[in-house]
mmCIF file of C-alpha atoms in Angstrom:
data_model
loop_
_atom_site.group_PDB
_atom_site.id
_atom_site.type_symbol
_atom_site.label_atom_id
_atom_site.label_comp_id
_atom_site.label_asym_id
_atom_site.label_seq_id
_atom_site.Cartn_x
_atom_site.Cartn_y
_atom_site.Cartn_z
ATOM 1 C CA MET A 509 107.232 144.292 96.919
ATOM 2 C CA LYS A 510 105.543 142.367 99.627
ATOM 3 C CA GLU A 511 105.153 145.683 101.117
ATOM 4 C CA GLU A 512 103.882 147.503 98.336
ATOM 5 C CA LEU A 513 101.347 144.572 98.143
ATOM 6 C CA VAL A 514 100.119 144.870 101.521
ATOM 7 C CA LEU A 515 99.962 148.703 101.420
ATOM 8 C CA ASP A 516 97.346 147.989 98.193
ATOM 9 C CA VAL A 517 95.189 145.587 99.796
ATOM 10 C CA LEU A 518 95.341 148.303 103.026
ATOM 11 C CA VAL A 519 94.120 151.109 100.569
ATOM 12 C CA ASP A 520 91.997 148.923 98.991
ATOM 13 C CA LYS A 521 89.980 148.352 102.055
ATOM 14 C CA VAL A 522 90.116 152.161 103.156
ATOM 15 C CA LEU A 523 88.943 153.508 99.970
ATOM 16 C CA ALA A 524 85.691 150.428 99.330
ATOM 17 C CA GLU A 525 84.923 151.853 103.081
ATOM 18 C CA LEU A 526 85.165 155.455 102.581
ATOM 19 C CA GLU A 527 83.043 154.807 99.340
ATOM 20 C CA ARG A 528 80.324 152.972 101.579
ATOM 21 C CA LYS A 529 79.848 155.294 103.590
ATOM 22 C CA ARG A 530 79.920 158.371 100.903
ATOM 23 C CA GLY A 531 76.900 156.235 99.449
ATOM 24 C CA LYS A 532 74.884 155.836 102.115
ATOM 25 C CA ALA A 533 75.411 159.545 102.703
ATOM 26 C CA LYS A 534 73.625 160.408 99.686
ATOM 27 C CA SER A 535 70.910 157.841 99.397
ATOM 28 C CA GLU A 536 70.016 160.062 102.527
ATOM 29 C CA ASP A 537 70.325 163.157 101.053
ATOM 30 C CA VAL A 538 67.655 163.653 98.354
ATOM 31 C CA THR A 539 68.140 167.044 97.389
ATOM 32 C CA GLN A 540 71.355 166.084 95.308
ATOM 33 C CA GLY A 541 69.668 164.058 92.742
ATOM 34 C CA GLU A 542 69.490 166.005 90.084
ATOM 35 C CA HIS A 543 73.781 165.119 89.308
ATOM 36 C CA SER A 544 74.429 162.114 88.409
ATOM 37 C CA ASP A 545 76.386 159.487 90.410
ATOM 38 C CA ARG A 546 79.581 160.245 89.218
ATOM 39 C CA GLU A 547 79.602 164.360 89.057
ATOM 40 C CA GLU A 548 78.088 164.024 92.935
ATOM 41 C CA ALA A 549 80.963 161.652 93.606
ATOM 42 C CA GLU A 550 83.861 163.794 91.744
ATOM 43 C CA ILE A 551 82.590 166.801 93.652
ATOM 44 C CA ALA A 552 85.263 167.484 96.743
ATOM 45 C CA VAL A 553 84.925 171.514 96.559
ATOM 46 C CA PRO A 554 82.283 172.892 98.969
ATOM 47 C CA GLN A 555 80.574 175.116 97.376
ATOM 48 C CA PRO A 556 81.999 175.861 93.860
ATOM 49 C CA LYS A 557 81.984 179.191 93.084
ATOM 50 C CA TRP A 558 81.675 178.007 89.413
ATOM 51 C CA GLY A 559 79.397 174.617 90.251
ATOM 52 C CA GLU A 560 78.962 173.866 86.653
ATOM 53 C CA GLY A 561 82.647 174.674 85.363
ATOM 54 C CA LEU A 562 83.731 172.603 87.696
ATOM 55 C CA ARG A 563 81.306 169.642 86.744
ATOM 56 C CA GLU A 564 82.840 170.011 83.106
ATOM 57 C CA LEU A 565 86.452 170.177 84.141
ATOM 58 C CA LEU A 566 85.544 166.787 86.413
ATOM 59 C CA VAL A 567 84.154 164.410 84.241
ATOM 60 C CA SER A 568 86.484 165.482 80.759
ATOM 61 C CA THR A 569 89.613 164.343 82.913
ATOM 62 C CA PRO A 570 91.043 161.634 84.710
ATOM 63 C CA ALA A 571 93.622 164.029 86.135
ATOM 64 C CA ARG A 572 94.136 165.132 90.325
ATOM 65 C CA ILE A 573 91.842 168.106 90.092
ATOM 66 C CA GLY A 574 88.726 169.396 92.761
ATOM 67 C CA VAL A 575 90.214 167.036 95.079
ATOM 68 C CA TRP A 576 89.996 169.175 98.104
ATOM 69 C CA ARG A 577 91.447 169.546 101.287
ATOM 70 C CA ALA A 578 91.581 169.269 105.378
ATOM 71 C CA GLY A 579 92.501 172.005 106.689
ATOM 72 C CA THR A 580 96.185 172.375 104.882
ATOM 73 C CA ARG A 581 96.674 169.118 104.039
ATOM 74 C CA PRO A 582 95.166 166.748 101.343
ATOM 75 C CA LEU A 583 91.850 164.615 101.699
ATOM 76 C CA THR A 584 92.993 161.468 103.061
ATOM 77 C CA LYS A 585 91.222 159.347 100.429
ATOM 78 C CA GLU A 586 93.474 160.925 97.730
ATOM 79 C CA VAL A 587 95.966 160.227 99.282
ATOM 80 C CA LEU A 588 95.636 156.838 99.546
ATOM 81 C CA ARG A 589 95.047 156.905 95.873
ATOM 82 C CA PHE A 590 97.665 158.735 94.537
ATOM 83 C CA ARG A 591 99.739 156.050 96.894
ATOM 84 C CA ARG A 592 98.171 153.311 95.019
ATOM 85 C CA ASP A 593 98.450 154.483 91.565
ATOM 86 C CA HIS A 594 101.926 155.280 92.265
ATOM 87 C CA ALA A 595 102.469 152.330 94.084
ATOM 88 C CA ALA A 596 101.211 150.127 90.333
ATOM 89 C CA ALA A 597 103.433 152.580 88.789
ATOM 90 C CA VAL A 598 106.682 151.973 90.237
ATOM 91 C CA ASP A 599 105.497 147.949 89.679
ATOM 92 C CA ALA A 600 105.009 148.161 86.178
ATOM 93 C CA VAL A 601 108.747 149.957 85.658
ATOM 94 C CA TYR A 602 110.041 146.837 87.780
ATOM 95 C CA GLY A 603 107.447 143.994 86.562
ATOM 96 C CA GLU A 604 108.071 141.561 84.102
ATOM 97 C CA VAL A 605 106.131 140.858 81.591
ATOM 98 C CA SER A 606 104.083 137.203 81.972
ATOM 99 C CA GLN A 607 105.052 134.249 80.284
ATOM 100 C CA SER A 608 101.902 132.490 80.068
ATOM 101 C CA THR A 609 101.410 135.881 77.791
ATOM 102 C CA LEU A 610 103.856 135.493 75.603
ATOM 103 C CA ASP A 611 103.586 131.458 74.615
ATOM 104 C CA GLU A 612 99.570 132.491 73.700
ATOM 105 C CA PHE A 613 101.012 133.927 70.851
ATOM 106 C CA GLN A 614 104.418 132.130 70.421
ATOM 107 C CA LEU A 615 106.963 134.867 70.600
ATOM 108 C CA PHE A 616 110.016 133.806 71.296
ATOM 109 C CA THR A 617 111.981 136.255 73.389
ATOM 110 C CA VAL A 618 115.135 137.896 73.163
ATOM 111 C CA GLU A 619 117.190 140.578 75.327
ATOM 112 C CA THR A 620 118.935 143.984 74.992
ATOM 113 C CA CYS A 621 122.511 144.734 76.151
ATOM 114 C CA PHE A 622 120.087 146.836 79.227
ATOM 115 C CA GLN A 623 121.545 144.155 81.998
ATOM 116 C CA ASN A 624 118.874 145.386 84.846
ATOM 117 C CA THR A 625 116.087 147.917 85.522
ATOM 118 C CA GLU A 626 118.366 150.262 87.151
ATOM 119 C CA ASN A 627 120.993 150.223 84.121
ATOM 120 C CA TYR A 628 117.970 150.377 81.541
ATOM 121 C CA LEU A 629 116.910 153.684 83.592
ATOM 122 C CA LYS A 630 120.350 155.148 83.055
ATOM 123 C CA ARG A 631 120.884 153.670 79.758
ATOM 124 C CA PRO A 632 118.612 154.325 77.256
ATOM 125 C CA ASP A 633 121.146 153.859 74.769
ATOM 126 C CA MET A 634 121.512 150.904 75.915
ATOM 127 C CA GLY A 635 118.076 149.663 75.651
ATOM 128 C CA ARG A 636 118.693 150.212 71.749
ATOM 129 C CA ILE A 637 121.040 147.332 71.108
ATOM 130 C CA ILE A 638 120.159 143.571 70.683
ATOM 131 C CA THR A 639 123.187 141.336 72.268
ATOM 132 C CA ASP A 640 124.777 139.300 70.081
ATOM 133 C CA GLU A 641 122.958 136.366 71.121
ATOM 134 C CA GLY A 642 119.378 138.349 70.430
ATOM 135 C CA VAL A 643 120.931 139.015 67.132
ATOM 136 C CA SER A 644 122.146 135.242 66.038
ATOM 137 C CA THR A 645 118.272 133.935 67.711
ATOM 138 C CA ILE A 646 116.619 136.230 65.428
ATOM 139 C CA LYS A 647 118.088 135.372 62.058
ATOM 140 C CA GLN A 648 117.526 131.479 63.070
ATOM 141 C CA LYS A 649 114.354 131.873 63.662
ATOM 142 C CA CYS A 650 112.408 134.760 61.716
ATOM 143 C CA LYS A 651 111.487 135.625 58.032
ATOM 144 C CA GLN A 652 113.270 138.144 56.358
ATOM 145 C CA ARG A 653 112.444 141.152 54.373
ATOM 146 C CA PRO A 654 108.971 140.763 55.592
ATOM 147 C CA GLN A 655 106.211 143.279 54.561
ATOM 148 C CA VAL A 656 105.622 143.593 57.924
ATOM 149 C CA GLN A 657 107.686 142.866 61.253
ATOM 150 C CA ILE A 658 105.523 142.817 64.077
ATOM 151 C CA VAL A 659 107.748 143.818 67.848
ATOM 152 C CA VAL A 660 106.381 143.311 71.743
ATOM 153 C CA SER A 661 107.928 144.851 74.506
ATOM 154 C CA ASP A 662 107.991 146.041 77.862
ATOM 155 C CA GLY A 663 109.702 148.969 77.540
ATOM 156 C CA LEU A 664 108.845 150.759 80.754
ATOM 157 C CA SER A 665 105.952 149.249 82.057
ATOM 158 C CA ALA A 666 105.793 145.095 81.295
ATOM 159 C CA ASN A 667 101.823 145.345 82.765
ATOM 160 C CA ALA A 668 101.088 146.865 79.664
ATOM 161 C CA VAL A 669 101.622 144.019 77.374
ATOM 162 C CA ASP A 670 99.863 142.119 79.763
ATOM 163 C CA ALA A 671 97.098 143.946 80.326
ATOM 164 C CA ASN A 672 96.405 144.975 76.221
ATOM 165 C CA LEU A 673 98.379 142.658 74.101
ATOM 166 C CA ARG A 674 95.382 139.988 74.209
ATOM 167 C CA ASP A 675 93.723 142.573 72.623
ATOM 168 C CA VAL A 676 96.012 144.543 70.395
ATOM 169 C CA PHE A 677 97.457 141.449 68.848
ATOM 170 C CA PRO A 678 94.513 139.469 66.794
ATOM 171 C CA ALA A 679 92.897 142.752 65.870
ATOM 172 C CA LEU A 680 96.137 143.526 64.192
ATOM 173 C CA LEU A 681 96.758 140.931 62.700
ATOM 174 C CA ASP A 682 92.483 140.400 61.338
ATOM 175 C CA SER A 683 93.846 144.224 59.796
ATOM 176 C CA LEU A 684 96.771 143.157 57.990
ATOM 177 C CA LYS A 685 94.793 139.999 56.767
ATOM 178 C CA ALA A 686 92.261 142.443 55.255
ATOM 179 C CA TYR A 687 94.274 144.667 53.413
ATOM 180 C CA GLY A 688 96.394 141.774 52.280
ATOM 181 C CA LEU A 689 99.821 142.196 53.683
ATOM 182 C CA GLN A 690 101.571 139.128 54.904
ATOM 183 C CA TRP A 691 104.200 139.783 58.292
ATOM 184 C CA GLY A 692 106.639 138.430 59.525
ATOM 185 C CA THR A 693 107.948 136.172 62.509
ATOM 186 C CA PRO A 694 106.362 138.657 65.527
ATOM 187 C CA PHE A 695 108.806 137.978 68.710
ATOM 188 C CA PHE A 696 109.671 139.773 72.353
ATOM 189 C CA VAL A 697 112.496 141.972 73.568
ATOM 190 C CA ARG A 698 113.207 142.095 77.174
ATOM 191 C CA GLY A 699 114.453 146.390 77.371
ATOM 192 C CA GLY A 700 113.463 147.740 74.974
ATOM 193 C CA ARG A 701 113.904 151.083 73.896
ATOM 194 C CA VAL A 702 111.807 152.552 71.804
ATOM 195 C CA ALA A 703 114.895 153.160 68.739
ATOM 196 C CA CYS A 704 115.521 149.410 68.770
ATOM 197 C CA MET A 705 113.522 149.249 65.859
ATOM 198 C CA ASP A 706 115.795 150.410 64.172
ATOM 199 C CA HIS A 707 118.924 147.868 64.641
ATOM 200 C CA ILE A 708 116.579 144.845 64.048
ATOM 201 C CA GLY A 709 114.803 146.181 60.644
ATOM 202 C CA GLU A 710 118.991 146.413 59.798
ATOM 203 C CA ILE A 711 119.254 142.926 60.704
ATOM 204 C CA LEU A 712 115.696 141.925 58.985
ATOM 205 C CA GLN A 713 114.861 145.019 56.533
ATOM 206 C CA PRO A 714 110.938 144.159 56.691
ATOM 207 C CA ASP A 715 109.003 147.571 54.760
ATOM 208 C CA VAL A 716 107.384 148.335 57.570
ATOM 209 C CA PHE A 717 108.040 148.236 61.482
ATOM 210 C CA VAL A 718 105.606 148.145 63.614
ATOM 211 C CA LEU A 719 106.500 148.150 67.695
ATOM 212 C CA LEU A 720 103.886 147.495 70.637
ATOM 213 C CA ILE A 721 105.468 149.144 73.725
ATOM 214 C CA GLY A 722 104.967 149.647 77.148
ATOM 215 C CA GLU A 723 104.618 153.229 77.868
ATOM 216 C CA ARG A 724 105.969 154.840 80.711
ATOM 217 C CA PRO A 725 103.473 155.002 83.122
ATOM 218 C CA GLY A 726 101.609 157.483 85.479
ATOM 219 C CA LEU A 727 99.371 158.420 87.908
ATOM 220 C CA VAL A 728 95.952 157.878 85.023
ATOM 221 C CA SER A 729 97.187 154.705 83.828
ATOM 222 C CA ALA A 730 100.213 151.846 84.706
ATOM 223 C CA GLN A 731 98.981 149.947 81.872
ATOM 224 C CA SER A 732 98.934 152.231 78.682
ATOM 225 C CA MET A 733 100.952 150.507 75.545
ATOM 226 C CA SER A 734 102.036 152.550 72.647
ATOM 227 C CA ALA A 735 102.575 151.738 68.663
ATOM 228 C CA TYR A 736 105.477 153.218 67.215
ATOM 229 C CA MET A 737 105.445 152.372 63.508
ATOM 230 C CA CYS A 738 108.483 153.192 60.658
ATOM 231 C CA TYR A 739 108.774 152.693 57.184
ATOM 232 C CA ARG A 740 112.160 150.660 56.744
ATOM 233 C CA PRO A 741 113.771 151.376 59.764
ATOM 234 C CA ARG A 742 117.912 151.481 59.539
ATOM 235 C CA LYS A 743 120.395 152.950 62.365
ATOM 236 C CA GLY A 744 120.296 156.714 61.683
ATOM 237 C CA THR A 745 116.705 156.872 61.400
ATOM 238 C CA VAL A 746 115.549 159.734 62.934
ATOM 239 C CA GLU A 747 112.280 160.240 65.173
ATOM 240 C CA SER A 748 110.072 162.770 63.283
ATOM 241 C CA GLN A 749 109.987 159.296 60.525
ATOM 242 C CA ARG A 750 108.090 157.179 63.194
ATOM 243 C CA THR A 751 104.547 158.029 63.763
ATOM 244 C CA VAL A 752 102.667 156.529 67.127
ATOM 245 C CA ILE A 753 99.060 155.479 68.013
ATOM 246 C CA SER A 754 99.673 156.025 71.967
ATOM 247 C CA ASN A 755 97.500 155.706 75.093
ATOM 248 C CA ILE A 756 96.227 152.376 74.319
ATOM 249 C CA HIS A 757 94.385 151.283 77.851
ATOM 250 C CA LYS A 758 91.190 150.502 78.401
ATOM 251 C CA GLY A 759 90.530 154.355 80.009
ATOM 252 C CA GLY A 760 92.278 155.908 76.658
ATOM 253 C CA THR A 761 92.598 154.166 73.165
ATOM 254 C CA PRO A 762 90.538 151.069 73.166
ATOM 255 C CA PRO A 763 93.199 147.930 72.528
ATOM 256 C CA ILE A 764 90.933 146.474 69.554
ATOM 257 C CA GLU A 765 90.500 149.584 68.156
ATOM 258 C CA ALA A 766 94.046 150.412 68.003
ATOM 259 C CA GLY A 767 95.181 147.262 66.665
ATOM 260 C CA ALA A 768 92.919 148.079 63.668
ATOM 261 C CA HIS A 769 94.075 151.314 62.940
ATOM 262 C CA ILE A 770 97.870 150.202 63.211
ATOM 263 C CA GLY A 771 96.656 148.265 60.395
ATOM 264 C CA THR A 772 95.821 151.199 58.177
ATOM 265 C CA VAL A 773 98.762 152.695 59.077
ATOM 266 C CA LEU A 774 101.124 150.577 58.003
ATOM 267 C CA LYS A 775 99.120 150.176 55.095
ATOM 268 C CA LYS A 776 99.209 153.845 54.125
ATOM 269 C CA LEU A 777 102.911 153.689 54.938
ATOM 270 C CA ARG A 778 104.312 150.985 52.197
ATOM 271 C CA LEU A 779 102.106 152.795 49.349
ATOM 272 C CA THR A 780 103.278 156.731 50.270
ATOM 273 C CA ASN A 781 107.013 155.607 50.409
#
């Protein structure tokens, strides 16, 4: 972990220097003033055959396209960005949600039978079952048969919870209040998979259920959250019975907007079932 932090610092310094030099070069070349800063910064391919089409593609996606090369190899800055984003993805999987985030929303913690991160990655089924101790805690602390049950889990990105929960959670509660829906006792599940909502549904028997969980991180974002929702989840629930709002992060679905929309979906689930 220490080596990854050192790498992040070095990468940031190199990228900052490259951006500084590129900015200086652009300021000296007035012939490129017809394009926006973002477009100029993104176009790395020299003399593209269809420059306008390339610009449209680059502006429309954060994917690594048109990054060009030095001889047969990628540009140094692109290799460094790749290593930085890959390190962030690894940190998201192996990280832990900050206790201060959980305390802020008064979320107590239970665990699944995942045991550790390595086992969690190899045995998804163990992330679907709450431990016996966790089941006992849920029964003691949670309201039975609520209209809405809210659960938060780290899933495959602890960073997603830290980055988005402060916006998603209040917006979700405001939306539920606006629709006159009552929620049960929210809590946090460490090492959870999506189907842990089925086990919890058996215990608490809510009308509708929403699981806010960290998504599998990629090289575009390691802080993406999903909201999985289901009407009366129970053991035997199939995936087609769930609905989801995905890509909740600052570069995707805005967290505050997502929180409000989740409330709307939950209301419809109750009315249509």
